Amino acid sequence: CRDYARVDLRLDRQGVAWVVDVNTNPDVQAGAGFEIAWRAAGRDLDGFVGQLLAVAADRGRQAMGSL
């Protein structure tokens, strides 16, 4: 769950949230659950993918600098 994941929650009758599933590598293609949830939150999937790549590249640069 380091950079992205999908956590499925369900509320019981008392409003308590329960974790049903943690997907550490959710499908991000158009129409998949992650993409639907991401857009429902008012976010852009292309921006997410770009940000994910930028974070990974930055981590790679940091790792190379520590050698």
XYZ file of N, CA and C in Angstrom:
201
model
N 0.818 -1.207 0.000
C 0.000 0.000 0.000
C 0.856 1.264 0.000
N 2.077 1.162 -0.420
C 3.021 2.267 -0.302
C 2.605 3.498 -1.102
N 2.221 3.345 -2.345
C 1.900 4.502 -3.174
C 0.420 4.611 -3.537
N -0.199 3.508 -3.763
C -1.634 3.546 -4.019
C -2.253 2.194 -3.698
N -3.504 2.230 -3.340
C -4.254 1.020 -3.026
C -5.736 1.389 -3.027
N -6.552 0.378 -2.966
C -7.987 0.610 -2.818
C -8.421 -0.117 -1.550
N -9.106 0.588 -0.673
C -9.629 -0.003 0.557
C -11.148 0.038 0.472
N -11.761 -1.133 0.510
C -13.223 -1.228 0.453
C -13.773 -1.245 1.871
N -14.685 -0.335 2.141
C -15.309 -0.215 3.464
C -16.808 -0.439 3.351
N -17.396 -0.928 4.396
C -18.851 -1.050 4.499
C -19.254 -0.506 5.862
N -20.366 0.198 5.890
C -20.899 0.713 7.147
C -21.963 -0.234 7.663
N -21.925 -0.517 8.975
C -22.997 -1.320 9.552
C -24.148 -0.401 9.951
N -25.176 -0.952 10.539
C -26.377 -0.154 10.868
C -26.099 0.944 11.891
N -25.053 0.772 12.669
C -24.689 1.781 13.664
C -23.743 2.837 13.084
N -23.390 2.693 11.812
C -22.497 3.648 11.164
C -21.022 3.368 11.376
N -20.713 2.183 11.893
C -19.320 1.800 12.104
C -18.760 1.260 10.788
N -17.595 1.780 10.391
C -16.964 1.339 9.146
C -16.139 0.079 9.390
N -16.293 -0.883 8.486
C -15.542 -2.122 8.542
C -14.750 -2.268 7.247
N -13.471 -2.641 7.358
C -12.654 -2.894 6.177
C -13.020 -4.268 5.633
N -13.431 -4.303 4.377
C -13.821 -5.554 3.735
C -12.660 -6.117 2.920
N -11.909 -5.220 2.279
C -10.838 -5.666 1.391
C -9.811 -4.559 1.247
N -8.555 -4.939 1.153
C -7.485 -4.003 0.825
C -6.810 -4.558 -0.424
N -6.905 -3.811 -1.503
C -6.313 -4.227 -2.761
C -5.075 -3.376 -2.995
N -3.902 -3.991 -2.885
C -2.654 -3.240 -2.968
C -2.231 -2.902 -4.392
N -2.897 -3.458 -5.374
C -2.572 -3.157 -6.763
C -3.857 -3.116 -7.588
N -4.737 -2.152 -7.299
C -6.018 -2.127 -7.994
C -5.868 -1.760 -9.462
N -6.754 -2.303 -10.254
C -6.824 -2.021 -11.689
C -7.213 -0.553 -11.876
N -6.448 0.201 -12.631
C -6.738 1.624 -12.824
C -7.279 1.928 -14.224
N -7.602 0.889 -14.997
C -8.121 1.160 -16.336
C -9.530 1.755 -16.267
N -9.944 2.388 -17.349
C -11.269 3.003 -17.422
C -12.347 1.969 -17.120
N -13.269 2.330 -16.229
C -14.375 1.457 -15.868
C -14.103 0.555 -14.678
N -12.848 0.493 -14.227
C -12.506 -0.333 -13.068
C -12.912 0.400 -11.785
N -13.012 -0.340 -10.696
C -13.476 0.229 -9.434
C -12.647 1.396 -8.942
N -11.315 1.305 -9.057
C -10.459 2.400 -8.607
C -10.737 3.655 -9.425
N -10.828 3.501 -10.721
C -11.075 4.652 -11.601
C -12.430 5.289 -11.296
N -13.433 4.477 -11.066
C -14.770 4.991 -10.756
C -14.747 5.772 -9.444
N -14.111 5.199 -8.423
C -14.025 5.883 -7.125
C -13.206 7.166 -7.236
N -12.119 7.118 -7.988
C -11.241 8.283 -8.150
C -12.003 9.433 -8.805
N -12.737 9.128 -9.861
C -13.519 10.173 -10.545
C -14.675 10.668 -9.675
N -15.272 9.767 -8.896
C -16.356 10.176 -7.991
C -15.852 11.175 -6.956
N -14.562 11.092 -6.641
C -13.949 12.034 -5.703
C -13.573 13.339 -6.401
N -13.929 13.456 -7.696
C -13.651 14.675 -8.445
C -12.218 14.783 -8.919
N -11.547 13.662 -9.078
C -10.142 13.669 -9.468
C -9.971 13.116 -10.872
N -8.864 13.464 -11.480
C -8.556 13.073 -12.853
C -7.605 11.876 -12.862
N -7.967 10.819 -13.569
C -7.147 9.606 -13.579
C -5.794 9.844 -14.242
N -5.736 10.628 -15.300
C -4.454 10.922 -15.940
C -3.519 11.620 -14.957
N -4.066 12.532 -14.169
C -3.269 13.213 -13.153
C -2.753 12.245 -12.107
N -3.584 11.270 -11.732
C -3.167 10.255 -10.758
C -1.995 9.447 -11.296
N -2.110 8.978 -12.524
C -1.048 8.162 -13.113
C 0.243 8.976 -13.206
N 0.137 10.235 -13.617
C 1.313 11.097 -13.683
C 1.951 11.293 -12.324
N 1.129 11.510 -11.313
C 1.638 11.697 -9.955
C 2.296 10.412 -9.440
N 1.697 9.274 -9.717
C 2.266 7.988 -9.295
C 3.637 7.774 -9.934
N 3.759 8.083 -11.221
C 5.042 7.949 -11.907
C 6.084 8.910 -11.336
N 5.662 10.129 -11.023
C 6.579 11.120 -10.460
C 7.097 10.670 -9.092
N 6.227 10.125 -8.268
C 6.632 9.634 -6.942
C 7.623 8.484 -7.094
N 7.341 7.558 -8.016
C 8.236 6.426 -8.240
C 9.595 6.899 -8.761
N 9.600 7.858 -9.690
C 10.854 8.381 -10.232
C 11.661 9.073 -9.141
N 10.983 9.831 -8.289
C 11.669 10.516 -7.198
C 12.284 9.511 -6.234
N 11.559 8.452 -5.933
C 12.088 7.420 -5.040
C 13.309 6.770 -5.676
N 13.263 6.541 -6.984
C 14.407 5.963 -7.689
C 15.620 6.867 -7.632
N 15.419 8.169 -7.818
C 16.532 9.115 -7.745
C 17.118 9.133 -6.335
N 16.274 9.096 -5.324
C 16.744 9.098 -3.945
C 17.546 7.825 -3.653
N 17.069 6.700 -4.160
C 17.760 5.427 -3.932
C 19.127 5.438 -4.616
N 19.201 6.003 -5.793
C 20.482 6.067 -6.509
C 21.446 7.010 -5.797
N 20.923 8.043 -5.191
C 21.769 8.996 -4.469
C 22.337 8.427 -3.187
N 21.706 7.372 -2.671
C 22.176 6.800 -1.403
C 23.187 5.684 -1.616
N 23.520 5.402 -2.870
C 24.498 4.334 -3.135
C 25.915 4.801 -2.920
